[in-house]
Amino acid sequence: MNTQPKPNTDRSVVGSYSTYAEAQRAVDFLSDEKFPVERTAIIGSDLKMVETVLGRLTKGRAALAGAGSGAWFGLLIGLLLTLFTRNHGDVPPLLAGGIVIGAVFGAVFGFIAHAFTGGRRDFASNSQIVAARYDVVADAEVAEEAKNMLIKLAWRET
């Protein structure tokens, strides 16, 4: 049984923005003005995926990234092990050992994982979905009020 509310498809555009931050600022303004923001939504249009290439990924860099991830995991394991020690003098060696062992295993696995790609993806990147336009929409019953409030926001910012 689905307990989530049914989305309202009878909505009007009350503001259109070129960035998500601007649309967010508009909804935040509506919230500050005690507008029922639960009756609004931000809709991105003309979506595209942007992958920003950060640099070349070599076996050495893959091993280094793996070592960093492994060190964090090793620190977590070391912290968990300190819960079971009675001697406070054992804490630093447990933490250091966890970090070192985690870094070594992470580096090895990072190197091996990159080697198995066979050179098909020799770069590091970040991906994100962006929209060409962000529309703030509101339920038809409150759309006119929201539109008037956002006009006040536009006046305030000019």
PDB file of C-alpha atoms in Angstrom:
ATOM      1  CA  MET A   1       0.000   0.000   0.000  1.00  0.00           C
ATOM      2  CA  ASN A   2       1.493   3.344  -1.106  1.00  0.00           C
ATOM      3  CA  THR A   3       1.166   5.968   1.636  1.00  0.00           C
ATOM      4  CA  GLN A   4       2.897   8.807  -0.197  1.00  0.00           C
ATOM      5  CA  PRO A   5       0.658  11.699  -1.286  1.00  0.00           C
ATOM      6  CA  LYS A   6      -0.331  11.777  -4.933  1.00  0.00           C
ATOM      7  CA  PRO A   7       1.591  14.520  -6.774  1.00  0.00           C
ATOM      8  CA  ASN A   8      -0.487  17.474  -7.858  1.00  0.00           C
ATOM      9  CA  THR A   9      -0.197  17.855 -11.627  1.00  0.00           C
ATOM     10  CA  ASP A  10      -2.376  20.990 -11.715  1.00  0.00           C
ATOM     11  CA  ARG A  11       0.469  23.432 -11.135  1.00  0.00           C
ATOM     12  CA  SER A  12       1.422  26.749 -12.679  1.00  0.00           C
ATOM     13  CA  VAL A  13       4.876  28.207 -13.244  1.00  0.00           C
ATOM     14  CA  VAL A  14       5.350  31.087 -10.805  1.00  0.00           C
ATOM     15  CA  GLY A  15       9.024  31.777 -11.534  1.00  0.00           C
ATOM     16  CA  SER A  16      11.697  30.647 -13.967  1.00  0.00           C
ATOM     17  CA  TYR A  17      15.428  30.732 -13.181  1.00  0.00           C
ATOM     18  CA  SER A  18      18.666  29.917 -14.957  1.00  0.00           C
ATOM     19  CA  THR A  19      20.316  28.254 -11.946  1.00  0.00           C
ATOM     20  CA  TYR A  20      19.132  25.877  -9.263  1.00  0.00           C
ATOM     21  CA  ALA A  21      20.489  28.212  -6.562  1.00  0.00           C
ATOM     22  CA  GLU A  22      18.204  31.009  -7.818  1.00  0.00           C
ATOM     23  CA  ALA A  23      15.166  28.706  -7.772  1.00  0.00           C
ATOM     24  CA  GLN A  24      16.113  27.532  -4.292  1.00  0.00           C
ATOM     25  CA  ARG A  25      16.443  31.158  -3.150  1.00  0.00           C
ATOM     26  CA  ALA A  26      12.945  31.878  -4.509  1.00  0.00           C
ATOM     27  CA  VAL A  27      11.394  28.977  -2.568  1.00  0.00           C
ATOM     28  CA  ASP A  28      13.349  29.986   0.522  1.00  0.00           C
ATOM     29  CA  PHE A  29      11.938  33.512   0.179  1.00  0.00           C
ATOM     30  CA  LEU A  30       8.422  32.084  -0.076  1.00  0.00           C
ATOM     31  CA  SER A  31       9.088  30.051   3.061  1.00  0.00           C
ATOM     32  CA  ASP A  32      10.370  33.133   4.914  1.00  0.00           C
ATOM     33  CA  GLU A  33       7.154  34.924   3.937  1.00  0.00           C
ATOM     34  CA  LYS A  34       5.085  32.075   5.493  1.00  0.00           C
ATOM     35  CA  PHE A  35       3.874  30.826   2.100  1.00  0.00           C
ATOM     36  CA  PRO A  36       2.804  27.129   2.133  1.00  0.00           C
ATOM     37  CA  VAL A  37       5.918  25.881   0.323  1.00  0.00           C
ATOM     38  CA  GLU A  38       4.698  22.286   0.523  1.00  0.00           C
ATOM     39  CA  ARG A  39       2.461  23.320  -2.375  1.00  0.00           C
ATOM     40  CA  THR A  40       5.447  24.183  -4.594  1.00  0.00           C
ATOM     41  CA  ALA A  41       8.113  22.310  -6.522  1.00  0.00           C
ATOM     42  CA  ILE A  42      11.283  23.058  -8.469  1.00  0.00           C
ATOM     43  CA  ILE A  43      11.327  21.447 -11.898  1.00  0.00           C
ATOM     44  CA  GLY A  44      14.471  21.300 -14.015  1.00  0.00           C
ATOM     45  CA  SER A  45      13.983  21.317 -17.791  1.00  0.00           C
ATOM     46  CA  ASP A  46      16.261  20.398 -20.686  1.00  0.00           C
ATOM     47  CA  LEU A  47      18.443  18.127 -18.567  1.00  0.00           C
ATOM     48  CA  LYS A  48      21.949  17.188 -19.588  1.00  0.00           C
ATOM     49  CA  MET A  49      24.744  15.236 -17.966  1.00  0.00           C
ATOM     50  CA  VAL A  50      28.026  17.111 -17.582  1.00  0.00           C
ATOM     51  CA  GLU A  51      31.131  15.066 -16.868  1.00  0.00           C
ATOM     52  CA  THR A  52      34.079  17.207 -15.831  1.00  0.00           C
ATOM     53  CA  VAL A  53      37.396  15.467 -16.452  1.00  0.00           C
ATOM     54  CA  LEU A  54      39.679  16.041 -13.472  1.00  0.00           C
ATOM     55  CA  GLY A  55      42.827  14.501 -14.893  1.00  0.00           C
ATOM     56  CA  ARG A  56      44.626  11.435 -16.116  1.00  0.00           C
ATOM     57  CA  LEU A  57      44.227   8.322 -13.982  1.00  0.00           C
ATOM     58  CA  THR A  58      47.392   6.244 -13.845  1.00  0.00           C
ATOM     59  CA  LYS A  59      48.012   3.052 -11.905  1.00  0.00           C
ATOM     60  CA  GLY A  60      49.969   5.142  -9.381  1.00  0.00           C
ATOM     61  CA  ARG A  61      47.114   7.600  -8.884  1.00  0.00           C
ATOM     62  CA  ALA A  62      44.629   4.735  -8.583  1.00  0.00           C
ATOM     63  CA  ALA A  63      46.860   3.157  -5.933  1.00  0.00           C
ATOM     64  CA  LEU A  64      47.150   6.499  -4.111  1.00  0.00           C
ATOM     65  CA  ALA A  65      43.367   7.014  -4.156  1.00  0.00           C
ATOM     66  CA  GLY A  66      42.920   3.445  -2.922  1.00  0.00           C
ATOM     67  CA  ALA A  67      45.437   4.071  -0.144  1.00  0.00           C
ATOM     68  CA  GLY A  68      43.484   7.128   0.980  1.00  0.00           C
ATOM     69  CA  SER A  69      40.193   5.253   1.052  1.00  0.00           C
ATOM     70  CA  GLY A  70      41.819   2.276   2.734  1.00  0.00           C
ATOM     71  CA  ALA A  71      43.402   4.495   5.395  1.00  0.00           C
ATOM     72  CA  TRP A  72      39.988   5.914   6.321  1.00  0.00           C
ATOM     73  CA  PHE A  73      38.535   2.419   6.506  1.00  0.00           C
ATOM     74  CA  GLY A  74      41.515   1.277   8.570  1.00  0.00           C
ATOM     75  CA  LEU A  75      40.989   4.195  10.957  1.00  0.00           C
ATOM     76  CA  LEU A  76      37.363   3.124  11.405  1.00  0.00           C
ATOM     77  CA  ILE A  77      38.418  -0.468  12.140  1.00  0.00           C
ATOM     78  CA  GLY A  78      41.103   0.779  14.540  1.00  0.00           C
ATOM     79  CA  LEU A  79      38.532   2.920  16.372  1.00  0.00           C
ATOM     80  CA  LEU A  80      36.207  -0.059  16.670  1.00  0.00           C
ATOM     81  CA  LEU A  81      39.014  -2.208  18.050  1.00  0.00           C
ATOM     82  CA  THR A  82      39.794   0.412  20.710  1.00  0.00           C
ATOM     83  CA  LEU A  83      36.341  -0.214  22.165  1.00  0.00           C
ATOM     84  CA  PHE A  84      37.547  -3.663  23.272  1.00  0.00           C
ATOM     85  CA  THR A  85      40.857  -2.648  24.818  1.00  0.00           C
ATOM     86  CA  ARG A  86      41.324  -2.064  28.533  1.00  0.00           C
ATOM     87  CA  ASN A  87      44.758  -0.502  28.317  1.00  0.00           C
ATOM     88  CA  HIS A  88      44.747   3.093  27.058  1.00  0.00           C
ATOM     89  CA  GLY A  89      48.325   2.647  25.901  1.00  0.00           C
ATOM     90  CA  ASP A  90      47.077   0.226  23.236  1.00  0.00           C
ATOM     91  CA  VAL A  91      44.927   2.863  21.532  1.00  0.00           C
ATOM     92  CA  PRO A  92      47.590   4.703  19.435  1.00  0.00           C
ATOM     93  CA  PRO A  93      49.137   1.491  18.063  1.00  0.00           C
ATOM     94  CA  LEU A  94      45.685   0.123  17.176  1.00  0.00           C
ATOM     95  CA  LEU A  95      44.775   3.328  15.336  1.00  0.00           C
ATOM     96  CA  ALA A  96      48.142   3.572  13.569  1.00  0.00           C
ATOM     97  CA  GLY A  97      48.067  -0.101  12.644  1.00  0.00           C
ATOM     98  CA  GLY A  98      44.543   0.190  11.264  1.00  0.00           C
ATOM     99  CA  ILE A  99      45.507   3.196   9.155  1.00  0.00           C
ATOM    100  CA  VAL A 100      48.689   1.594   7.789  1.00  0.00           C
ATOM    101  CA  ILE A 101      47.132  -1.802   7.043  1.00  0.00           C
ATOM    102  CA  GLY A 102      44.066  -0.134   5.497  1.00  0.00           C
ATOM    103  CA  ALA A 103      46.260   2.095   3.323  1.00  0.00           C
ATOM    104  CA  VAL A 104      48.347  -0.842   2.102  1.00  0.00           C
ATOM    105  CA  PHE A 105      45.331  -2.983   1.227  1.00  0.00           C
ATOM    106  CA  GLY A 106      43.569   0.016  -0.358  1.00  0.00           C
ATOM    107  CA  ALA A 107      46.594   0.809  -2.504  1.00  0.00           C
ATOM    108  CA  VAL A 108      46.904  -2.792  -3.678  1.00  0.00           C
ATOM    109  CA  PHE A 109      43.208  -3.062  -4.508  1.00  0.00           C
ATOM    110  CA  GLY A 110      43.189   0.366  -6.211  1.00  0.00           C
ATOM    111  CA  PHE A 111      46.162  -0.636  -8.362  1.00  0.00           C
ATOM    112  CA  ILE A 112      44.658  -4.009  -9.281  1.00  0.00           C
ATOM    113  CA  ALA A 113      41.215  -2.550 -10.026  1.00  0.00           C
ATOM    114  CA  HIS A 114      42.710   0.031 -12.374  1.00  0.00           C
ATOM    115  CA  ALA A 115      44.938  -2.554 -14.040  1.00  0.00           C
ATOM    116  CA  PHE A 116      41.875  -4.708 -14.806  1.00  0.00           C
ATOM    117  CA  THR A 117      40.215  -1.867 -16.745  1.00  0.00           C
ATOM    118  CA  GLY A 118      42.709  -2.467 -19.516  1.00  0.00           C
ATOM    119  CA  GLY A 119      43.126   1.250 -20.173  1.00  0.00           C
ATOM    120  CA  ARG A 120      39.478   1.759 -21.121  1.00  0.00           C
ATOM    121  CA  ARG A 121      38.966   4.611 -18.668  1.00  0.00           C
ATOM    122  CA  ASP A 122      42.268   6.304 -17.898  1.00  0.00           C
ATOM    123  CA  PHE A 123      40.825   9.483 -16.426  1.00  0.00           C
ATOM    124  CA  ALA A 124      39.134  10.668 -13.261  1.00  0.00           C
ATOM    125  CA  SER A 125      35.961  12.737 -13.488  1.00  0.00           C
ATOM    126  CA  ASN A 126      32.917  14.133 -11.703  1.00  0.00           C
ATOM    127  CA  SER A 127      29.453  13.786 -13.215  1.00  0.00           C
ATOM    128  CA  GLN A 128      26.398  15.878 -12.540  1.00  0.00           C
ATOM    129  CA  ILE A 129      22.982  16.442 -14.048  1.00  0.00           C
ATOM    130  CA  VAL A 130      22.205  20.079 -14.835  1.00  0.00           C
ATOM    131  CA  ALA A 131      19.173  21.772 -16.326  1.00  0.00           C
ATOM    132  CA  ALA A 132      18.976  24.663 -18.762  1.00  0.00           C
ATOM    133  CA  ARG A 133      16.093  26.162 -16.768  1.00  0.00           C
ATOM    134  CA  TYR A 134      14.530  25.688 -13.330  1.00  0.00           C
ATOM    135  CA  ASP A 135      10.850  26.474 -12.933  1.00  0.00           C
ATOM    136  CA  VAL A 136       9.244  27.059  -9.563  1.00  0.00           C
ATOM    137  CA  VAL A 137       5.673  25.789  -9.782  1.00  0.00           C
ATOM    138  CA  ALA A 138       2.808  26.076  -7.313  1.00  0.00           C
ATOM    139  CA  ASP A 139      -0.640  24.531  -6.974  1.00  0.00           C
ATOM    140  CA  ALA A 140      -3.189  26.421  -9.057  1.00  0.00           C
ATOM    141  CA  GLU A 141      -5.069  27.635  -5.953  1.00  0.00           C
ATOM    142  CA  VAL A 142      -2.010  29.480  -4.580  1.00  0.00           C
ATOM    143  CA  ALA A 143      -0.065  30.194  -7.788  1.00  0.00           C
ATOM    144  CA  GLU A 144      -1.138  33.827  -8.134  1.00  0.00           C
ATOM    145  CA  GLU A 145      -0.098  34.602  -4.555  1.00  0.00           C
ATOM    146  CA  ALA A 146       3.299  32.929  -5.081  1.00  0.00           C
ATOM    147  CA  LYS A 147       3.842  34.785  -8.354  1.00  0.00           C
ATOM    148  CA  ASN A 148       3.119  38.148  -6.668  1.00  0.00           C
ATOM    149  CA  MET A 149       5.500  37.334  -3.811  1.00  0.00           C
ATOM    150  CA  LEU A 150       8.288  36.404  -6.241  1.00  0.00           C
ATOM    151  CA  ILE A 151       7.748  39.687  -8.098  1.00  0.00           C
ATOM    152  CA  LYS A 152       8.457  41.431  -4.776  1.00  0.00           C
ATOM    153  CA  LEU A 153      11.630  39.359  -4.446  1.00  0.00           C
ATOM    154  CA  ALA A 154      12.740  40.411  -7.950  1.00  0.00           C
ATOM    155  CA  TRP A 155      12.119  44.072  -7.088  1.00  0.00           C
ATOM    156  CA  ARG A 156      14.087  43.707  -3.879  1.00  0.00           C
ATOM    157  CA  GLU A 157      17.087  42.208  -5.717  1.00  0.00           C
ATOM    158  CA  THR A 158      17.278  44.886  -8.429  1.00  0.00           C
TER     159      THR A 158
END
